[in-house]
Coordinates of C-alpha atoms in Angstrom, one line a residue:
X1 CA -61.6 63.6 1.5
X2 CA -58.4 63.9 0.4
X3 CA -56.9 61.5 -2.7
X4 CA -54.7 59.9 -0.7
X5 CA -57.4 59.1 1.4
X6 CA -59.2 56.8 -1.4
X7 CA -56.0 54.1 -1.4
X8 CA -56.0 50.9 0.7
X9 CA -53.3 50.9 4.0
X10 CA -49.7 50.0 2.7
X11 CA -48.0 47.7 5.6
X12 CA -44.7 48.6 6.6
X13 CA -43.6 45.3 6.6
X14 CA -41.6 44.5 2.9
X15 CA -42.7 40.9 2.3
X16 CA -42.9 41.3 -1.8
X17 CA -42.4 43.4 -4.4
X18 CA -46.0 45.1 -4.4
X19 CA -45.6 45.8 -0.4
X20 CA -42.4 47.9 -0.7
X21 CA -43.2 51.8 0.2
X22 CA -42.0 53.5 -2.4
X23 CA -41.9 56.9 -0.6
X24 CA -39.4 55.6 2.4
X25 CA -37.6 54.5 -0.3
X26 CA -37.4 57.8 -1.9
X27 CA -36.4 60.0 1.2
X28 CA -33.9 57.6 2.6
X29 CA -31.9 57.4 -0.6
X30 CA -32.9 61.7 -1.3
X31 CA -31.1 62.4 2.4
X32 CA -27.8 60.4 2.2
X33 CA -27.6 62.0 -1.8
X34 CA -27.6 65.2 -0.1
X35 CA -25.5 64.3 2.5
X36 CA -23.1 63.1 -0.5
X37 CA -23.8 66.9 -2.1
X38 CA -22.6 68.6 0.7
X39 CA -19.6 66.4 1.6
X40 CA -18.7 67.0 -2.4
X41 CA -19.3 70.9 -2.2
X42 CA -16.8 70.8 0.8
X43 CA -14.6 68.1 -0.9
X44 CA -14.5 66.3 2.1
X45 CA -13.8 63.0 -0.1
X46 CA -13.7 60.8 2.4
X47 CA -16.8 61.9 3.7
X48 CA -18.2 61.1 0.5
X49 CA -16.7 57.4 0.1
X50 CA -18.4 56.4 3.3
X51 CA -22.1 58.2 2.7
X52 CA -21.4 56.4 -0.5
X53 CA -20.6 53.0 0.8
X54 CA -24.2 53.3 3.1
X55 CA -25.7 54.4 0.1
X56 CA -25.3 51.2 -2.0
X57 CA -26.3 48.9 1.3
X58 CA -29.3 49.8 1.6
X59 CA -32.4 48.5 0.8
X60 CA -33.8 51.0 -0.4
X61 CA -31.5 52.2 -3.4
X62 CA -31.2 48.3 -4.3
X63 CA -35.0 48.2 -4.6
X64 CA -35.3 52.4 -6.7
X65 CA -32.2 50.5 -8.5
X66 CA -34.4 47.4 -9.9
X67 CA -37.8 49.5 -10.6
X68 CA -35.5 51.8 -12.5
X69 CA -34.2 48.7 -14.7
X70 CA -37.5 47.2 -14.9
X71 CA -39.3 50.1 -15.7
X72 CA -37.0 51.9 -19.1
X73 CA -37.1 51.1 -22.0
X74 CA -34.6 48.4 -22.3
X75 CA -36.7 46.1 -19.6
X76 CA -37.6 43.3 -22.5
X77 CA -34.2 43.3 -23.4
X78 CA -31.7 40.9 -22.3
X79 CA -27.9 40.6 -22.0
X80 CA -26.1 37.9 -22.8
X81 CA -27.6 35.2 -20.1
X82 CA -30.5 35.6 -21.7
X83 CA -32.7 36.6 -18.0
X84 CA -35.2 39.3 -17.7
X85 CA -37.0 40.5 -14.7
X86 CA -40.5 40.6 -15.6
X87 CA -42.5 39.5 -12.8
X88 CA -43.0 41.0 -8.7
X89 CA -41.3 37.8 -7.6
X90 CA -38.1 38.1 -10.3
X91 CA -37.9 41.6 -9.4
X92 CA -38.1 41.1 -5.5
X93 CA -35.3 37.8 -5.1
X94 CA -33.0 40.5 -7.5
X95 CA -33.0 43.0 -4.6
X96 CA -30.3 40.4 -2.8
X97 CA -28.5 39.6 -5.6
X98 CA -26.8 43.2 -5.3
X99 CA -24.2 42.8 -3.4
X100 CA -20.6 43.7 -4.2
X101 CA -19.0 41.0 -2.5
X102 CA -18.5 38.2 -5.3
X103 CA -19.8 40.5 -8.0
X104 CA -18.1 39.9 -11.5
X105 CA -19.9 41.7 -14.2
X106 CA -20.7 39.4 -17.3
X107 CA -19.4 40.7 -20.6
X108 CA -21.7 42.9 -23.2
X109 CA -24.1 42.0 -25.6
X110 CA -23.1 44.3 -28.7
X111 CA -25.2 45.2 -31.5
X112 CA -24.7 47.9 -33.7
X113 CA -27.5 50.7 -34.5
X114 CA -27.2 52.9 -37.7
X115 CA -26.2 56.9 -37.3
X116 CA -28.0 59.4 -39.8
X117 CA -24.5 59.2 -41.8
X118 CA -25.1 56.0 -42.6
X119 CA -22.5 54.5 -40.5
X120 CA -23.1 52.1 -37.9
X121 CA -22.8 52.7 -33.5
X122 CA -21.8 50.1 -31.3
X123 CA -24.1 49.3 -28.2
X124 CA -23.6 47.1 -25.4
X125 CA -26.0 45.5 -23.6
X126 CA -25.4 44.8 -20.1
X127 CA -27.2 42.0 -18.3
X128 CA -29.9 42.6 -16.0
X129 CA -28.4 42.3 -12.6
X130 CA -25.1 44.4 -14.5
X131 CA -27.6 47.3 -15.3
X132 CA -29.0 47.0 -11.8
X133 CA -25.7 47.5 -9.8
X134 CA -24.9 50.0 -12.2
X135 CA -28.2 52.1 -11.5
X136 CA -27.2 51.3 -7.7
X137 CA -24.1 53.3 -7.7
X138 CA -25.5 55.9 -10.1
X139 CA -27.1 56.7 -7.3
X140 CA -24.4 57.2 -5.5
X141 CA -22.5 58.7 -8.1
X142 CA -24.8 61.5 -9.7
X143 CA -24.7 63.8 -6.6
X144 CA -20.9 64.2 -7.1
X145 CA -21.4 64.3 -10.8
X146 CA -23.9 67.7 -10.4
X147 CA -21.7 69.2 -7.9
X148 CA -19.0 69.1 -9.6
X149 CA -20.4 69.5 -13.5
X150 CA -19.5 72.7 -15.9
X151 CA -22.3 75.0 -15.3
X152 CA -23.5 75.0 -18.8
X153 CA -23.3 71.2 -19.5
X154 CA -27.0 69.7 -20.4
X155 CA -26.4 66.2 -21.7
X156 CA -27.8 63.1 -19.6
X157 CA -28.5 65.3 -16.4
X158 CA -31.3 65.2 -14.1
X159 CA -34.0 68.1 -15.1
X160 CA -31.9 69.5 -18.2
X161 CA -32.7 69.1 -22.1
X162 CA -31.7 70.2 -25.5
X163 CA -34.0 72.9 -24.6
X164 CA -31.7 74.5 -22.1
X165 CA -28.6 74.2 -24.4
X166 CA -30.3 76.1 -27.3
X167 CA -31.5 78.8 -25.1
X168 CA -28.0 79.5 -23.6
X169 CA -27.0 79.5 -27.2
X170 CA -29.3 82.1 -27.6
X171 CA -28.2 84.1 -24.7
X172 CA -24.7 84.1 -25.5
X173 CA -25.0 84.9 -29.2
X174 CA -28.1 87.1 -29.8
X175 CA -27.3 90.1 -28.4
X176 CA -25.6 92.8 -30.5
X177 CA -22.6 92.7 -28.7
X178 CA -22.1 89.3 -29.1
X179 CA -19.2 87.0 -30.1
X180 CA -19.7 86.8 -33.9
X181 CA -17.6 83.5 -34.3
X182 CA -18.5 79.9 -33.4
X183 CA -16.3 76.8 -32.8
X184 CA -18.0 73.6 -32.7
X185 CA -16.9 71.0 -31.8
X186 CA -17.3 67.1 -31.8
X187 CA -15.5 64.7 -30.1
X188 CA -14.2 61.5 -32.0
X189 CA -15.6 58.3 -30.5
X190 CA -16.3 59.7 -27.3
X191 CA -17.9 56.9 -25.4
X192 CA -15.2 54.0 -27.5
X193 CA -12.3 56.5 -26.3
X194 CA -12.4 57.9 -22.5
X195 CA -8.9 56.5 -21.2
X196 CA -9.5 53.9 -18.7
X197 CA -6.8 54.6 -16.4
X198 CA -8.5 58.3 -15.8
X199 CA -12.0 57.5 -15.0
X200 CA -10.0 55.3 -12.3
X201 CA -7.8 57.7 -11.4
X202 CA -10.3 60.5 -11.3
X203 CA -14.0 59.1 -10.9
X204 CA -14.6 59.1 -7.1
X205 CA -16.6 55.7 -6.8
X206 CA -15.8 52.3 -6.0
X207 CA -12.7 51.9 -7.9
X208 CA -12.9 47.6 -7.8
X209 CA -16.3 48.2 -9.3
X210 CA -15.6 50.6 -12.2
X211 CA -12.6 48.5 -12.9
X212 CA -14.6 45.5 -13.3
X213 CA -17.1 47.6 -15.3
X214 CA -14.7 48.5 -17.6
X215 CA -12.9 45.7 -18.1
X216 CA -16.0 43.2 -18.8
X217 CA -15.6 43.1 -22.5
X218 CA -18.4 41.7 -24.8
X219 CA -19.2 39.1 -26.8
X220 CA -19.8 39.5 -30.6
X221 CA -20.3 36.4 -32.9
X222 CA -19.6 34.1 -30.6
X223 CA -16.5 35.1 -29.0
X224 CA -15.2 37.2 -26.0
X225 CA -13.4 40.6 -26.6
X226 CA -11.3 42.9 -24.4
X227 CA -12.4 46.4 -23.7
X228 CA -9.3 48.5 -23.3
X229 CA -10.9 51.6 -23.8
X230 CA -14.1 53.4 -23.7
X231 CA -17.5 53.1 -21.6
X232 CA -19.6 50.9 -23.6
X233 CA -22.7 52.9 -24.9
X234 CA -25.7 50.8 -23.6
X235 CA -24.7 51.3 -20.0
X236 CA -26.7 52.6 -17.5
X237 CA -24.0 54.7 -15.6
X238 CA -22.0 55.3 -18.9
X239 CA -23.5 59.0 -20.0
X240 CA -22.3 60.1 -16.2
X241 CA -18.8 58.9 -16.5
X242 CA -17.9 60.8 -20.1
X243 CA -19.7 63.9 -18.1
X244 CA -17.6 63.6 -15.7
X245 CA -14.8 63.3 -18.0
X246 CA -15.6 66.0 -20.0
X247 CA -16.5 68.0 -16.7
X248 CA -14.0 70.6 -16.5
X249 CA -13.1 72.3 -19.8
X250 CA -15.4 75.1 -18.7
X251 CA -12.8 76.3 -16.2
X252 CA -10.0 75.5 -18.0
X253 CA -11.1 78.2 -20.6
X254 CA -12.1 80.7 -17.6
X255 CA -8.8 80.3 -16.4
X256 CA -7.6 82.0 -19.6
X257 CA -10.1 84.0 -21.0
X258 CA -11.6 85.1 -17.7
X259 CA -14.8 84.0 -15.7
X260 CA -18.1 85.4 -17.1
X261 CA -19.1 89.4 -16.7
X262 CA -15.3 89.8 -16.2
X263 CA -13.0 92.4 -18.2
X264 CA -11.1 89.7 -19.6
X265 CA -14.2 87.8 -20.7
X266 CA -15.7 90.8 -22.4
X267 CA -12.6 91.3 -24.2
X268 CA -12.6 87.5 -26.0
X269 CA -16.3 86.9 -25.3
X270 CA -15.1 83.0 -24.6
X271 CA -18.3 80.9 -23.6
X272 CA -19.1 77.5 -23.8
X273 CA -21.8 75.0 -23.9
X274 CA -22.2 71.5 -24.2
X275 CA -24.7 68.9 -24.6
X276 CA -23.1 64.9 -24.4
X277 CA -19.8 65.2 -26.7
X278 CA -21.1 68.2 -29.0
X279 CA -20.4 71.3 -27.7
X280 CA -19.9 75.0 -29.0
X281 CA -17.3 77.9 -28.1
X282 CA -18.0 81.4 -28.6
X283 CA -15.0 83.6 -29.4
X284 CA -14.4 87.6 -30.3
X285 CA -12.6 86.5 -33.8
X286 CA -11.6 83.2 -35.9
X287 CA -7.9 84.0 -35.0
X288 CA -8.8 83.7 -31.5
X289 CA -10.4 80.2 -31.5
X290 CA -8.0 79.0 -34.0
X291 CA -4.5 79.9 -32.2
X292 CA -5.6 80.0 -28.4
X293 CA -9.0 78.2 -27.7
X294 CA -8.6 74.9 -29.9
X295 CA -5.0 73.8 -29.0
X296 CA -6.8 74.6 -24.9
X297 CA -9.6 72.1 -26.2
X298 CA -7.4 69.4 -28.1
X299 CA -4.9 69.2 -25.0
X300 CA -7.7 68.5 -22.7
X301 CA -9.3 65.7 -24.4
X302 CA -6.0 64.4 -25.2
X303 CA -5.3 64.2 -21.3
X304 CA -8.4 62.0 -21.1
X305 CA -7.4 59.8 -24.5
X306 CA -10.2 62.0 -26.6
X307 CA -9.6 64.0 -29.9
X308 CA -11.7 65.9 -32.0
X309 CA -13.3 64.8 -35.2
X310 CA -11.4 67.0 -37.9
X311 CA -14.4 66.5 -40.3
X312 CA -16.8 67.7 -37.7
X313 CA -15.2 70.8 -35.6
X314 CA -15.7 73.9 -37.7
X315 CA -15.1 77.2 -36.8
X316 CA -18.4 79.6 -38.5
X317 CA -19.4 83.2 -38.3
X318 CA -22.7 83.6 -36.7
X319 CA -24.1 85.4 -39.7
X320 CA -23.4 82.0 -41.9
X321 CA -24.7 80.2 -38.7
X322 CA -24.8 76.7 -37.7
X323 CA -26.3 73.5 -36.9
X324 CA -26.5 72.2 -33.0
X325 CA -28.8 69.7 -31.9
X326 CA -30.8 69.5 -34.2
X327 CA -31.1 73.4 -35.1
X328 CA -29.9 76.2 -37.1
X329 CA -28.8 78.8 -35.0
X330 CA -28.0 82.1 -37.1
X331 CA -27.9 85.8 -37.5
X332 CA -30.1 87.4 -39.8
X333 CA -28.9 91.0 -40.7
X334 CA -28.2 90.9 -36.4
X335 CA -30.9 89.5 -35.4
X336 CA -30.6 85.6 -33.9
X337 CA -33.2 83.4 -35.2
X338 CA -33.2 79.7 -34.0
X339 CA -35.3 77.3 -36.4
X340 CA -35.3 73.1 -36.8
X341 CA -32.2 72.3 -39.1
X342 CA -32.6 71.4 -42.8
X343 CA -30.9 68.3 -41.7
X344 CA -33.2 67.5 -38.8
X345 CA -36.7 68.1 -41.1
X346 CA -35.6 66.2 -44.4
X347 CA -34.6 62.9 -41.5
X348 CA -38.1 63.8 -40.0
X349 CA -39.9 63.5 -43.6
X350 CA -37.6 60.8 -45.0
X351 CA -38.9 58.7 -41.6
X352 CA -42.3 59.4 -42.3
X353 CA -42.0 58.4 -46.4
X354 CA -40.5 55.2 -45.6
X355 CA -43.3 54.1 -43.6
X356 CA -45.6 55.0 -46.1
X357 CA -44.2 53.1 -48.8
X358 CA -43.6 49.9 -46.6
X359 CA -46.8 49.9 -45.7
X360 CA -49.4 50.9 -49.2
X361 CA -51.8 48.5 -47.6
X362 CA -52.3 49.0 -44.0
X363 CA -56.1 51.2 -42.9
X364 CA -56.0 55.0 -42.8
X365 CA -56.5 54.0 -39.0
X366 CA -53.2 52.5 -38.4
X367 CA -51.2 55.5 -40.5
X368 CA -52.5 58.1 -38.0
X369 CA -51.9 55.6 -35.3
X370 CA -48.0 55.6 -36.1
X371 CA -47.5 58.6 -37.7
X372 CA -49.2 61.0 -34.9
X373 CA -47.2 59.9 -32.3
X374 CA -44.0 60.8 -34.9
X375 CA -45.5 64.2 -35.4
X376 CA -46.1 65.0 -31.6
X377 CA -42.5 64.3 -30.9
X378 CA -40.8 66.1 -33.3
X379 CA -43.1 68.9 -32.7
X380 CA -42.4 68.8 -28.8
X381 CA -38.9 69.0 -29.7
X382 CA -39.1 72.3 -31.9
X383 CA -41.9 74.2 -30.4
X384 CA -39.2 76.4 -28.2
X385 CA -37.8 77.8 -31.3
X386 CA -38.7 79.7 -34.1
X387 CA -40.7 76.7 -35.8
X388 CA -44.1 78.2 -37.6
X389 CA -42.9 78.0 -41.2
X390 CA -41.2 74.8 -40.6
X391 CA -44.4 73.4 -39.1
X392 CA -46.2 74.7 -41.6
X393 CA -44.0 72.8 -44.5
X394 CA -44.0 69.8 -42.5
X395 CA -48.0 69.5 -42.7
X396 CA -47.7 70.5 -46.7
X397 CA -44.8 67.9 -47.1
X398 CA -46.9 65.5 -45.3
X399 CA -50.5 66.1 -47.2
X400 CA -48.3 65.5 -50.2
X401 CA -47.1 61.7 -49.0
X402 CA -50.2 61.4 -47.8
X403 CA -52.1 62.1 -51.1
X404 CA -49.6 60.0 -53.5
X405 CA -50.6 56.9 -50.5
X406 CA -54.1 57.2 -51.3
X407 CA -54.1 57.8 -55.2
X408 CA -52.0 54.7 -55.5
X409 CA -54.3 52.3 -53.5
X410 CA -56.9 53.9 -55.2
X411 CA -55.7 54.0 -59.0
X412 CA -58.8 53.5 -60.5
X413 CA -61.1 56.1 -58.0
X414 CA -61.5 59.7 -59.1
X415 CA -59.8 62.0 -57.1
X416 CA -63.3 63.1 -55.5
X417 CA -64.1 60.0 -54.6
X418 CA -60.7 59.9 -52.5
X419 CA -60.8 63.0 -51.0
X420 CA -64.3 62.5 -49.9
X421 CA -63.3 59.4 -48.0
X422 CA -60.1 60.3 -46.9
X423 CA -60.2 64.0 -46.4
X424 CA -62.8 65.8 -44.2
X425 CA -63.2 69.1 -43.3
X426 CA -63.0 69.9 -39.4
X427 CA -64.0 73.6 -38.1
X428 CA -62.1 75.8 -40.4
X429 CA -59.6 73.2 -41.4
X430 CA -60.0 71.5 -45.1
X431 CA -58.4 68.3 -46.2
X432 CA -58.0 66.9 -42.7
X433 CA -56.2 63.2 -43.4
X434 CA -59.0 60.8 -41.0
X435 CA -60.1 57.6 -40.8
X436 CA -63.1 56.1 -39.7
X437 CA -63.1 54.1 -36.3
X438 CA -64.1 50.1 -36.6
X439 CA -67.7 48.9 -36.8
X440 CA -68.7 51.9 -39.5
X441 CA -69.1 54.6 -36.0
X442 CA -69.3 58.0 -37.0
X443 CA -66.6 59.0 -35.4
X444 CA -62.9 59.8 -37.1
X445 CA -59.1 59.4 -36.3
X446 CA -57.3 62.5 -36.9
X447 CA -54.4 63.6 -38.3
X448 CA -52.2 65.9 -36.0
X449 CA -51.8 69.3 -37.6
X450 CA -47.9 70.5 -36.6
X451 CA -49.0 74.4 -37.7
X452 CA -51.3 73.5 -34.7
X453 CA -48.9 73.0 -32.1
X454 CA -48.3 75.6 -29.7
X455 CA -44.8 78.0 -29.9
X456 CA -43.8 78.6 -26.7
X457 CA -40.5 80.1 -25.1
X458 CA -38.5 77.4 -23.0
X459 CA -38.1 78.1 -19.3
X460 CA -34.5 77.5 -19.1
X461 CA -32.9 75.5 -15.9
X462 CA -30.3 78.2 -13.8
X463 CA -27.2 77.1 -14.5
X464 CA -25.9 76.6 -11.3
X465 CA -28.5 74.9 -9.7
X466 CA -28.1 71.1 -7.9
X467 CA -31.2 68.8 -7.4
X468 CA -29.3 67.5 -4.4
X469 CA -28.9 70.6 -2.8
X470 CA -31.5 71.9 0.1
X471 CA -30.9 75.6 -0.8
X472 CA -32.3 74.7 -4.5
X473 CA -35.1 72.3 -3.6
X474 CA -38.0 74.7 -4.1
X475 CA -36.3 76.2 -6.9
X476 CA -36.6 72.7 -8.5
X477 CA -40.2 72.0 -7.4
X478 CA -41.2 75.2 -9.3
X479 CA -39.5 74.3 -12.2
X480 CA -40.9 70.8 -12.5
X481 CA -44.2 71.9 -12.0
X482 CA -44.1 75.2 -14.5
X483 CA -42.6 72.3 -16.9
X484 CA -45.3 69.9 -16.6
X485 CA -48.1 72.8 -16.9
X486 CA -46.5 73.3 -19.8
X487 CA -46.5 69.4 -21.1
X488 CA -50.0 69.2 -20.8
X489 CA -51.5 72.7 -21.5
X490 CA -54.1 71.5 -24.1
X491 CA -55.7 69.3 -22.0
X492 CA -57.3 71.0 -18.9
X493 CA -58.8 67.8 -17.9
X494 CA -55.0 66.3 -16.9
X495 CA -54.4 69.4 -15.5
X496 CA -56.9 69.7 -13.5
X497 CA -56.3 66.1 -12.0
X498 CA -52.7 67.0 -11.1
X499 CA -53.2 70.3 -10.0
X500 CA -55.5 68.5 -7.5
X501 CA -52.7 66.6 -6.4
X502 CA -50.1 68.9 -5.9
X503 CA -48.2 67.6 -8.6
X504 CA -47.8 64.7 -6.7
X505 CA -48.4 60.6 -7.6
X506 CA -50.7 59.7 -4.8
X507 CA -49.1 57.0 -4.0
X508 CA -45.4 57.6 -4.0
X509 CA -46.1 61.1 -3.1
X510 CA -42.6 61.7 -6.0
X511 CA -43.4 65.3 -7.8
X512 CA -44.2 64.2 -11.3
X513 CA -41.5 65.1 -14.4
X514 CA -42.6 65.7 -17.5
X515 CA -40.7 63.0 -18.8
X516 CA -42.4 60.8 -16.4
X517 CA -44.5 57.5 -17.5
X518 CA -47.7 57.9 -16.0
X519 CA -51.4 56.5 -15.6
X520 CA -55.1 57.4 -15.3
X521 CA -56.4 55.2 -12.0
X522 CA -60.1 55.5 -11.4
X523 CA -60.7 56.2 -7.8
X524 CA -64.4 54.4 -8.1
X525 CA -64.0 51.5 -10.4
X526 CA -66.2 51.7 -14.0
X527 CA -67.4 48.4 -13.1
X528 CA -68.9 49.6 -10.2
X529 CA -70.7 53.0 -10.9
X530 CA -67.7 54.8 -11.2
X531 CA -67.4 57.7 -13.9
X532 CA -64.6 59.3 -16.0
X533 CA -65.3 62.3 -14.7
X534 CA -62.1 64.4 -13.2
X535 CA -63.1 64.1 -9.7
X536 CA -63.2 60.1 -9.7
X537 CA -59.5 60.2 -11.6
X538 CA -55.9 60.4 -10.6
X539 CA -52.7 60.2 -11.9
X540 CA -50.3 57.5 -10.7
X541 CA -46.3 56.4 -11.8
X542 CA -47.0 53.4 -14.1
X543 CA -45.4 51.2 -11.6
X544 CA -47.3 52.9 -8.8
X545 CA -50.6 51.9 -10.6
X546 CA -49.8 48.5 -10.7
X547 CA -48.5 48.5 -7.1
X548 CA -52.3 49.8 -6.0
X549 CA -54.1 47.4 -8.3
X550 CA -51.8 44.5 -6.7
X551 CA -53.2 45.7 -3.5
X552 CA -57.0 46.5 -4.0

């Protein structure tokens, strides 16, 4: 018997929330996105304003528009009515509340969240239903956005990463015939100054909506403020519009240096990638990126009301090297070694030394609790580069914090006497940081090791291909599910379940992301004889395990 066999008969018939089917939902929205794809690919624009208009009608984007909303991280946070859509029934009267006739978007909540340079980032919140018509038309958006994006643009886009930006920095630097010189650059303010009047001029979407979007203002202290510039970070459809703004610069420079594995382009060895607003430019020599590439650069953004922060765009030789994303990419006598950025580790181990001394009290229990799932992320993050010492420090720097923590709760212990309750020796690994479970059980929390995680190369996205396309739809299933082998090798149990299900959730029948939310449902409750064994277990979509439970 199949898995899909094991779950109750959905009805057809959409009476509530729980009874929507999730997988009609999918395909009708998946075919009219590539019907949008392939309207865009032949620039037949007003092909793509109508598939667009049907698009944002229907049922079933309105409905993938509030579970997206719902289901983020930003779902317990409200605008500034105050509402939040927290039940079936909220969640169910919101789907005809989308509409676009009558629709005025309420202004922004802002609130201010603090950069690693101490200063502070403005973020707007939009309200609920403002989030949920802006996920509507992302919808209808993002296929034009990837057919139309720079190849090697990775920032907020479906199935691309920091991951695939460091490895083309890899492939366009480490070779010895190279570019040796490196502009990077940052772009002031990006999301506080895209010029309105392009993204209206130049954004193919409901203009009457994006106006209104734009134009919302927010509320701070009390009182209403215009917005006469920018999209407000905090938006849902916000990362797409500065892509699309910054979409573009890619040809401009082939247009001048010549398109890649050209004559021209080996002669200046001009490349370019870009993650969000940071982005790098590889050149043949400083004179080159100095008097023709960044007056290219500083007239484009300036078409688009951008300029480019003086203190952050340097131009670097490869053999100094530099910091992107988080890593230091350099030469080392001509050979390219990519390792987590001083920068990056000392933030990782400041984070991790502030907990500890706001919390000198708490159990060993609830350390390991917070600080594993601190360790497992920043790991994940640096495993695709060269990242063995690092991890290595990392666990010493960490032992260290660790030790002061316990010799100061336990001033008047000998050192012993702490190391024999704090520190145990698992396999061939001494001074392991655990913590006993409740109720005196002999069994112990652990401390994640970072020298224990995994190096691995990243399986880097082709540049040029579209999710929305037919031609790369395999393509894409391969990559997802090479991705998500990868995500949980360690733990052959998962993988095993999955595997079983084609790499499908069983009830949405969606191919799971690694970046997916996920849950364990047990086909044969506990309560009723059922074991945790991998046969009686499947993976579901968080909001597809509810859905099933609502039902059963």
């Amino acid at each position: 018997m199949s898995n899909t066999q094991c779950l109750p008969a959905f009805s057809h018939q959409n009476v509530d929330w729980h009874s929507i089917d999730w997988n009609r939902c999918h395909q009708t929205v998946k075919k009219l996105q590539v019907r949008i794809a392939k309207a865009t690919s032949r620039k037949n624009w007003r092909q793509v304003k109508k598939l667009q208009r049907m698009l944002v009608k229907s049922f079933s984007a309105k409905a993938l528009a509030i579970r997206k909303v719902t289901e983020n991280r930003g779902k317990k946070t409200p605008g500034v009515d105050g509402e939040i859509w927290n039940t079936p029934k909220l969640k169910w009267d919101a789907i005809n509340t989308l509409n676009r006739k009558g629709y005025r978007p309420k202004p922004l909540k802002r609130v201010y969240i603090p950069k690693a340079n101490g200063k502070s980032r403005p973020l707007g919140i939009p309200t609920m239903r403002d989030r949920a018509m802006q996920a509507l038309f992302l919808l209808a958006l993002e296929p034009v956005s990837e057919t139309t994006a720079d190849r090697n643009s990775y920032g907020f886009r479906p199935n691309r990463n920091c991951a695939d930006a460091i490895e083309q920095c890899f492939v366009g630097l480490s070779r010895k015939s190279s570019a040796q010189w490196v502009l990077e650059g940052d772009i002031k303010g990006c999301f506080d100054f895209i010029s309105h009047e392009w993204l209206i001029a130049n954004v193919p979407m409901d203009k009457v909506i994006l106006r209104k979007w734009l134009k919302a203002g927010f509320m701070e202290s009390g009182s209403w403020n215009a917005t006469e510039a920018g999209t407000p970070q905090g938006g849902i459809i916000s990362p797409v519009l500065a892509n699309m703004a910054l979409d573009g610069l890619e040809a401009v420079l082939e247009s001048h240096f010549g398109k890649k594995n050209t004559k021209a382009s080996y002669k200046t060895k001009v490349n370019y990638v870009r993650y969000a607003d940071d982005f790098i430019i590889t050149g043949i020599s400083k004179e080159l990126l100095v008097q023709e590439v960044l007056p290219l650069v500083k007239a484009f953004m300036a078409e688009r009301g951008l300029s480019l922060s003086k203190e952050k765009t340097l131009i670097t030789h490869i053999e100094k090297g530099f910091d992107f994303l988080g890593q230091n990419v350099r030469k080392y006598n001509g050979k390219m070694l990519i390792k987590p950025s001083k920068k990056n580790v000392s933030t990782f181990l400041k984070g991790i030394k502030e907990y500890l001394n706001s919390h000198k009290t708490v159990p060993a229990s609830a350390v390991i609790a917070k600080l594993n799932p601190m360790i497992r992320g920043w790991c994940n993050y640096h495993r695709w580069v060269c990242s063995a010492e690092t991890f290595k420090y990392v666990d010493y720097r960490i032992w260290k914090m660790l030790w002061r923590w316990c010799r100061r709760i336990h001033s008047n212990r000998h050192k012993r006497w702490i190391k024999e309750k704090y520190f145990k020796t698992v396999g061939e690994r001494n001074w392991v940081f655990s913590a006993s479970k409740p109720k005196g059980e002999e069994v112990y929390y652990r401390l994640l090791s970072a020298a224990r995680v995994k190096i691995d190369r990243h399986l880097k996205i082709r540049a040029t291909a579209n999710c929305y396309l037919p031609e790369d739809e395999q393509y894409f299933e391969r990559l997802k599910m090479q991705r998500l082998k990868k995500s949980l090798l360690g733990n052959m149990k998962l993988w095993r379940i999955v595997e079983r299900q084609d790499y499908q959730c069983a009830v949405c029948h969606q191919q799971f992301n690694s970046e997916d939310e996920w849950d364990i449902h047990h086909i044969v409750r506990r309560v009723d004889g059922g074991t945790d064994n991998s046969s009686n277990l499947m993976m579901l979509h968080s909001n597809c395990h509810r859905q099933l439970h609502h039902r059963t």
